[in-house]
Amino acid sequence: INAQKFNQTLKVMDGEYITLTVDSKLCATFECGISTHKTGSLRAEEFPEMPNLKTEKGFTVSQSVFKKMLSKVSYAMGVNDNTRPMLNGCFVKTEEGKITVVACDSFKLALCTCPASLEKIEGSDRGVEYSFIVPSKSVNEIIRLLSDDEDETVTVYMSYKNMVLSFGNLIFFTKLITGEYIDYNRIIIRSHKIEVSMDKH
């Protein structure tokens, strides 16, 4: 069922329970209380084949830590940069005890490094060292979905072109941006003539 129509239909239904039926002509009927709505649907076989959602590569990290780090740099992500598509997202680098997240749109650059407790997934034959680029739309969706609860964790499964986040009863899949990210360490000025300290509040 078309996702946008499905969402709009659920919003206007007034009642505690919704009954969804689909007839032989693929007409989907929503019934809730005195409300009834019909819409077309497609055969399940036409849905794109889902990739292998879980691999032996990945790590587990606190949801709140990952969410806060992405939130802090997401404003600097590139938008529709066709010449350098790797800037249309966030660069994430995980190491033992540390995560680094970077975003840049050619005009501004944001970098956030934070200590983090990373655990390799069960059955993995490698550590927690990864580097990948998450597309901007996926970054914004991940920020919306992850919890602020410091006790909640998210398991991140990695492959060459894809990333899967598993937490609670939700599995979030996204393709990654392939390519080498910019050398952000060369862009950041390390020797400043003037330094100012102030209360960030």
mmCIF file of C-alpha atoms in Angstrom:
data_model
loop_
_atom_site.group_PDB
_atom_site.id
_atom_site.type_symbol
_atom_site.label_atom_id
_atom_site.label_comp_id
_atom_site.label_asym_id
_atom_site.label_seq_id
_atom_site.Cartn_x
_atom_site.Cartn_y
_atom_site.Cartn_z
ATOM 1 C CA ILE A 1 0.000 0.000 0.000
ATOM 2 C CA ASN A 2 1.268 3.452 -0.843
ATOM 3 C CA ALA A 3 3.007 4.652 2.333
ATOM 4 C CA GLN A 4 1.768 8.248 2.105
ATOM 5 C CA LYS A 5 -1.863 7.222 1.559
ATOM 6 C CA PHE A 6 -1.554 4.623 4.324
ATOM 7 C CA ASN A 7 -0.318 7.250 6.789
ATOM 8 C CA GLN A 8 -2.954 9.815 5.793
ATOM 9 C CA THR A 9 -5.727 7.234 6.143
ATOM 10 C CA LEU A 10 -4.638 6.224 9.642
ATOM 11 C CA LYS A 11 -4.590 9.866 10.753
ATOM 12 C CA VAL A 12 -8.256 10.488 9.830
ATOM 13 C CA MET A 13 -9.598 7.222 11.260
ATOM 14 C CA ASP A 14 -11.488 7.786 14.511
ATOM 15 C CA GLY A 15 -11.599 4.735 16.730
ATOM 16 C CA GLU A 16 -9.540 2.316 18.805
ATOM 17 C CA TYR A 17 -9.130 -0.512 16.286
ATOM 18 C CA ILE A 18 -8.704 -0.514 12.501
ATOM 19 C CA THR A 19 -9.640 -3.470 10.296
ATOM 20 C CA LEU A 20 -7.741 -3.778 7.007
ATOM 21 C CA THR A 21 -8.923 -6.178 4.300
ATOM 22 C CA VAL A 22 -7.723 -6.710 0.726
ATOM 23 C CA ASP A 23 -9.935 -8.385 -1.885
ATOM 24 C CA SER A 24 -8.980 -10.398 -4.961
ATOM 25 C CA LYS A 25 -8.787 -7.207 -7.061
ATOM 26 C CA LEU A 26 -6.217 -5.734 -4.627
ATOM 27 C CA CYS A 27 -8.654 -3.161 -3.269
ATOM 28 C CA ALA A 28 -7.633 -2.380 0.318
ATOM 29 C CA THR A 29 -10.445 -1.387 2.694
ATOM 30 C CA PHE A 30 -9.857 0.364 6.023
ATOM 31 C CA GLU A 31 -12.694 0.175 8.539
ATOM 32 C CA CYS A 32 -12.705 1.923 11.897
ATOM 33 C CA GLY A 33 -15.929 2.657 13.756
ATOM 34 C CA ILE A 34 -18.201 4.419 11.280
ATOM 35 C CA SER A 35 -15.279 5.345 8.992
ATOM 36 C CA THR A 36 -14.497 3.411 5.814
ATOM 37 C CA HIS A 37 -11.802 4.146 3.250
ATOM 38 C CA LYS A 38 -10.744 2.246 0.122
ATOM 39 C CA THR A 39 -7.489 2.461 -1.829
ATOM 40 C CA GLY A 40 -5.595 0.419 -4.389
ATOM 41 C CA SER A 41 -2.682 -1.845 -3.523
ATOM 42 C CA LEU A 42 0.044 -3.828 -5.269
ATOM 43 C CA ARG A 43 1.007 -7.479 -5.062
ATOM 44 C CA ALA A 44 3.580 -8.302 -2.386
ATOM 45 C CA GLU A 45 5.776 -9.920 -5.055
ATOM 46 C CA GLU A 46 6.358 -6.475 -6.581
ATOM 47 C CA PHE A 47 7.981 -5.149 -3.400
ATOM 48 C CA PRO A 48 11.782 -4.797 -3.792
ATOM 49 C CA GLU A 49 13.708 -7.774 -2.495
ATOM 50 C CA MET A 50 15.122 -7.069 0.931
ATOM 51 C CA PRO A 51 18.880 -7.561 1.381
ATOM 52 C CA ASN A 52 20.437 -9.659 4.113
ATOM 53 C CA LEU A 53 19.650 -7.472 7.128
ATOM 54 C CA LYS A 54 22.144 -8.963 9.557
ATOM 55 C CA THR A 55 25.829 -9.663 9.064
ATOM 56 C CA GLU A 56 28.718 -10.742 11.266
ATOM 57 C CA LYS A 57 30.204 -7.235 11.112
ATOM 58 C CA GLY A 58 29.050 -4.427 13.371
ATOM 59 C CA PHE A 59 28.871 -3.025 16.863
ATOM 60 C CA THR A 60 26.516 -2.058 19.673
ATOM 61 C CA VAL A 61 26.436 1.468 21.109
ATOM 62 C CA SER A 62 24.245 3.647 23.328
ATOM 63 C CA GLN A 63 21.286 5.115 21.430
ATOM 64 C CA SER A 64 21.541 8.464 23.204
ATOM 65 C CA VAL A 65 25.268 8.855 22.461
ATOM 66 C CA PHE A 66 24.853 8.067 18.754
ATOM 67 C CA LYS A 67 21.784 10.308 18.491
ATOM 68 C CA LYS A 68 23.412 13.295 20.234
ATOM 69 C CA MET A 69 26.534 13.071 18.080
ATOM 70 C CA LEU A 70 24.590 12.973 14.815
ATOM 71 C CA SER A 71 22.365 15.827 16.037
ATOM 72 C CA LYS A 72 25.344 18.046 16.778
ATOM 73 C CA VAL A 73 26.803 17.882 13.242
ATOM 74 C CA SER A 74 23.759 17.253 11.010
ATOM 75 C CA TYR A 75 23.245 20.977 10.298
ATOM 76 C CA ALA A 76 26.512 20.989 8.333
ATOM 77 C CA MET A 77 25.606 18.165 5.930
ATOM 78 C CA GLY A 78 25.653 18.900 2.231
ATOM 79 C CA VAL A 79 22.414 18.979 0.229
ATOM 80 C CA ASN A 80 22.324 17.842 -3.411
ATOM 81 C CA ASP A 81 26.058 18.315 -3.947
ATOM 82 C CA ASN A 82 26.422 16.542 -7.303
ATOM 83 C CA THR A 83 30.128 17.182 -7.702
ATOM 84 C CA ARG A 84 31.034 15.646 -4.329
ATOM 85 C CA PRO A 85 28.210 13.290 -3.336
ATOM 86 C CA MET A 86 30.141 12.020 -0.300
ATOM 87 C CA LEU A 87 29.365 15.392 1.365
ATOM 88 C CA ASN A 88 25.614 14.657 1.232
ATOM 89 C CA GLY A 89 25.726 12.872 4.552
ATOM 90 C CA CYS A 90 27.646 12.257 7.787
ATOM 91 C CA PHE A 91 31.002 10.530 7.989
ATOM 92 C CA VAL A 92 31.178 8.170 10.975
ATOM 93 C CA LYS A 93 34.370 6.591 12.304
ATOM 94 C CA THR A 94 34.268 4.131 15.183
ATOM 95 C CA GLU A 95 37.282 3.045 17.192
ATOM 96 C CA GLU A 96 37.848 1.280 20.475
ATOM 97 C CA GLY A 97 36.261 3.564 23.078
ATOM 98 C CA LYS A 98 35.593 6.472 20.708
ATOM 99 C CA ILE A 99 33.294 7.690 17.919
ATOM 100 C CA THR A 100 34.005 10.552 15.513
ATOM 101 C CA VAL A 101 31.234 12.114 13.388
ATOM 102 C CA VAL A 102 31.886 14.722 10.678
ATOM 103 C CA ALA A 103 29.643 16.745 8.349
ATOM 104 C CA CYS A 104 30.672 19.330 5.745
ATOM 105 C CA ASP A 105 28.898 21.184 2.933
ATOM 106 C CA SER A 106 31.973 23.038 1.514
ATOM 107 C CA PHE A 107 31.087 26.192 3.495
ATOM 108 C CA LYS A 108 30.956 24.872 7.042
ATOM 109 C CA LEU A 109 32.355 21.834 8.793
ATOM 110 C CA ALA A 110 31.245 20.235 12.056
ATOM 111 C CA LEU A 111 33.214 17.572 13.907
ATOM 112 C CA CYS A 112 32.216 15.763 17.085
ATOM 113 C CA THR A 113 34.401 13.248 18.909
ATOM 114 C CA CYS A 114 33.044 11.488 21.960
ATOM 115 C CA PRO A 115 34.115 8.621 24.239
ATOM 116 C CA ALA A 116 31.757 5.684 23.750
ATOM 117 C CA SER A 117 31.464 2.137 24.925
ATOM 118 C CA LEU A 118 31.416 0.022 21.776
ATOM 119 C CA GLU A 119 30.905 -3.729 21.781
ATOM 120 C CA LYS A 120 31.373 -5.989 18.781
ATOM 121 C CA ILE A 121 28.336 -8.028 17.834
ATOM 122 C CA GLU A 122 28.100 -11.631 18.924
ATOM 123 C CA GLY A 123 29.940 -13.959 16.561
ATOM 124 C CA SER A 124 32.005 -11.181 14.972
ATOM 125 C CA ASP A 125 35.611 -12.048 14.143
ATOM 126 C CA ARG A 126 36.774 -8.429 14.082
ATOM 127 C CA GLY A 127 36.800 -5.403 16.372
ATOM 128 C CA VAL A 128 34.689 -2.252 16.325
ATOM 129 C CA GLU A 129 36.778 -0.208 13.869
ATOM 130 C CA TYR A 130 34.610 1.042 10.990
ATOM 131 C CA SER A 131 34.284 4.135 8.822
ATOM 132 C CA PHE A 132 31.260 4.889 6.632
ATOM 133 C CA ILE A 133 29.111 7.717 5.224
ATOM 134 C CA VAL A 134 25.390 7.818 6.076
ATOM 135 C CA PRO A 135 23.136 9.768 3.626
ATOM 136 C CA SER A 136 21.602 12.975 5.011
ATOM 137 C CA LYS A 137 17.981 11.741 4.799
ATOM 138 C CA SER A 138 18.898 8.617 6.727
ATOM 139 C CA VAL A 139 20.770 10.674 9.328
ATOM 140 C CA ASN A 140 17.694 12.825 9.979
ATOM 141 C CA GLU A 141 15.493 9.737 10.263
ATOM 142 C CA ILE A 142 17.928 8.001 12.640
ATOM 143 C CA ILE A 143 17.968 11.093 14.885
ATOM 144 C CA ARG A 144 14.158 11.017 14.974
ATOM 145 C CA LEU A 145 13.953 7.304 15.783
ATOM 146 C CA LEU A 146 16.683 6.816 18.381
ATOM 147 C CA SER A 147 15.947 7.194 22.088
ATOM 148 C CA ASP A 148 17.445 9.684 24.557
ATOM 149 C CA ASP A 149 17.542 6.957 27.195
ATOM 150 C CA GLU A 150 21.177 6.321 28.128
ATOM 151 C CA ASP A 151 20.398 2.708 29.024
ATOM 152 C CA GLU A 152 18.994 1.850 25.590
ATOM 153 C CA THR A 153 21.393 0.476 22.962
ATOM 154 C CA VAL A 154 21.337 0.081 19.178
ATOM 155 C CA THR A 155 23.068 -2.672 17.226
ATOM 156 C CA VAL A 156 24.620 -1.523 13.949
ATOM 157 C CA TYR A 157 25.232 -4.187 11.291
ATOM 158 C CA MET A 158 27.714 -3.215 8.586
ATOM 159 C CA SER A 159 28.343 -4.300 4.998
ATOM 160 C CA TYR A 160 30.199 -2.635 2.141
ATOM 161 C CA LYS A 161 27.214 -0.678 0.805
ATOM 162 C CA ASN A 162 24.551 -0.999 3.496
ATOM 163 C CA MET A 163 23.952 -0.355 7.186
ATOM 164 C CA VAL A 164 21.229 -1.808 9.391
ATOM 165 C CA LEU A 165 20.209 -0.459 12.805
ATOM 166 C CA SER A 166 18.361 -2.837 15.104
ATOM 167 C CA PHE A 167 16.779 -1.588 18.334
ATOM 168 C CA GLY A 168 13.629 -2.530 20.196
ATOM 169 C CA ASN A 169 11.221 -4.063 17.691
ATOM 170 C CA LEU A 170 12.453 -1.852 14.837
ATOM 171 C CA ILE A 171 14.946 -2.572 12.045
ATOM 172 C CA PHE A 172 16.149 0.455 10.040
ATOM 173 C CA PHE A 173 17.959 -0.187 6.745
ATOM 174 C CA THR A 174 19.884 2.345 4.665
ATOM 175 C CA LYS A 175 22.321 2.303 1.802
ATOM 176 C CA LEU A 176 25.644 4.027 2.427
ATOM 177 C CA ILE A 177 27.402 6.614 0.287
ATOM 178 C CA THR A 178 30.409 4.996 -1.341
ATOM 179 C CA GLY A 179 33.613 6.934 -1.866
ATOM 180 C CA GLU A 180 36.415 8.420 0.177
ATOM 181 C CA TYR A 181 35.469 11.249 2.523
ATOM 182 C CA ILE A 182 37.411 14.522 2.511
ATOM 183 C CA ASP A 183 40.524 14.865 4.670
ATOM 184 C CA TYR A 184 38.803 17.030 7.276
ATOM 185 C CA ASN A 185 41.912 17.199 9.479
ATOM 186 C CA ARG A 186 43.663 19.277 6.821
ATOM 187 C CA ILE A 187 40.768 21.745 6.691
ATOM 188 C CA ILE A 188 40.604 22.431 10.419
ATOM 189 C CA ILE A 189 43.006 25.201 11.475
ATOM 190 C CA ARG A 190 45.047 24.052 14.457
ATOM 191 C CA SER A 191 47.112 27.191 15.169
ATOM 192 C CA HIS A 192 44.890 30.168 16.064
ATOM 193 C CA LYS A 193 46.227 33.656 16.666
ATOM 194 C CA ILE A 194 43.247 34.526 18.864
ATOM 195 C CA GLU A 195 41.413 32.246 21.251
ATOM 196 C CA VAL A 196 38.226 33.193 23.122
ATOM 197 C CA SER A 197 36.462 31.216 25.859
ATOM 198 C CA MET A 198 32.848 31.875 26.765
ATOM 199 C CA ASP A 199 29.841 30.358 28.476
ATOM 200 C CA LYS A 200 28.000 28.332 25.815
ATOM 201 C CA HIS A 201 24.655 29.026 27.545
#
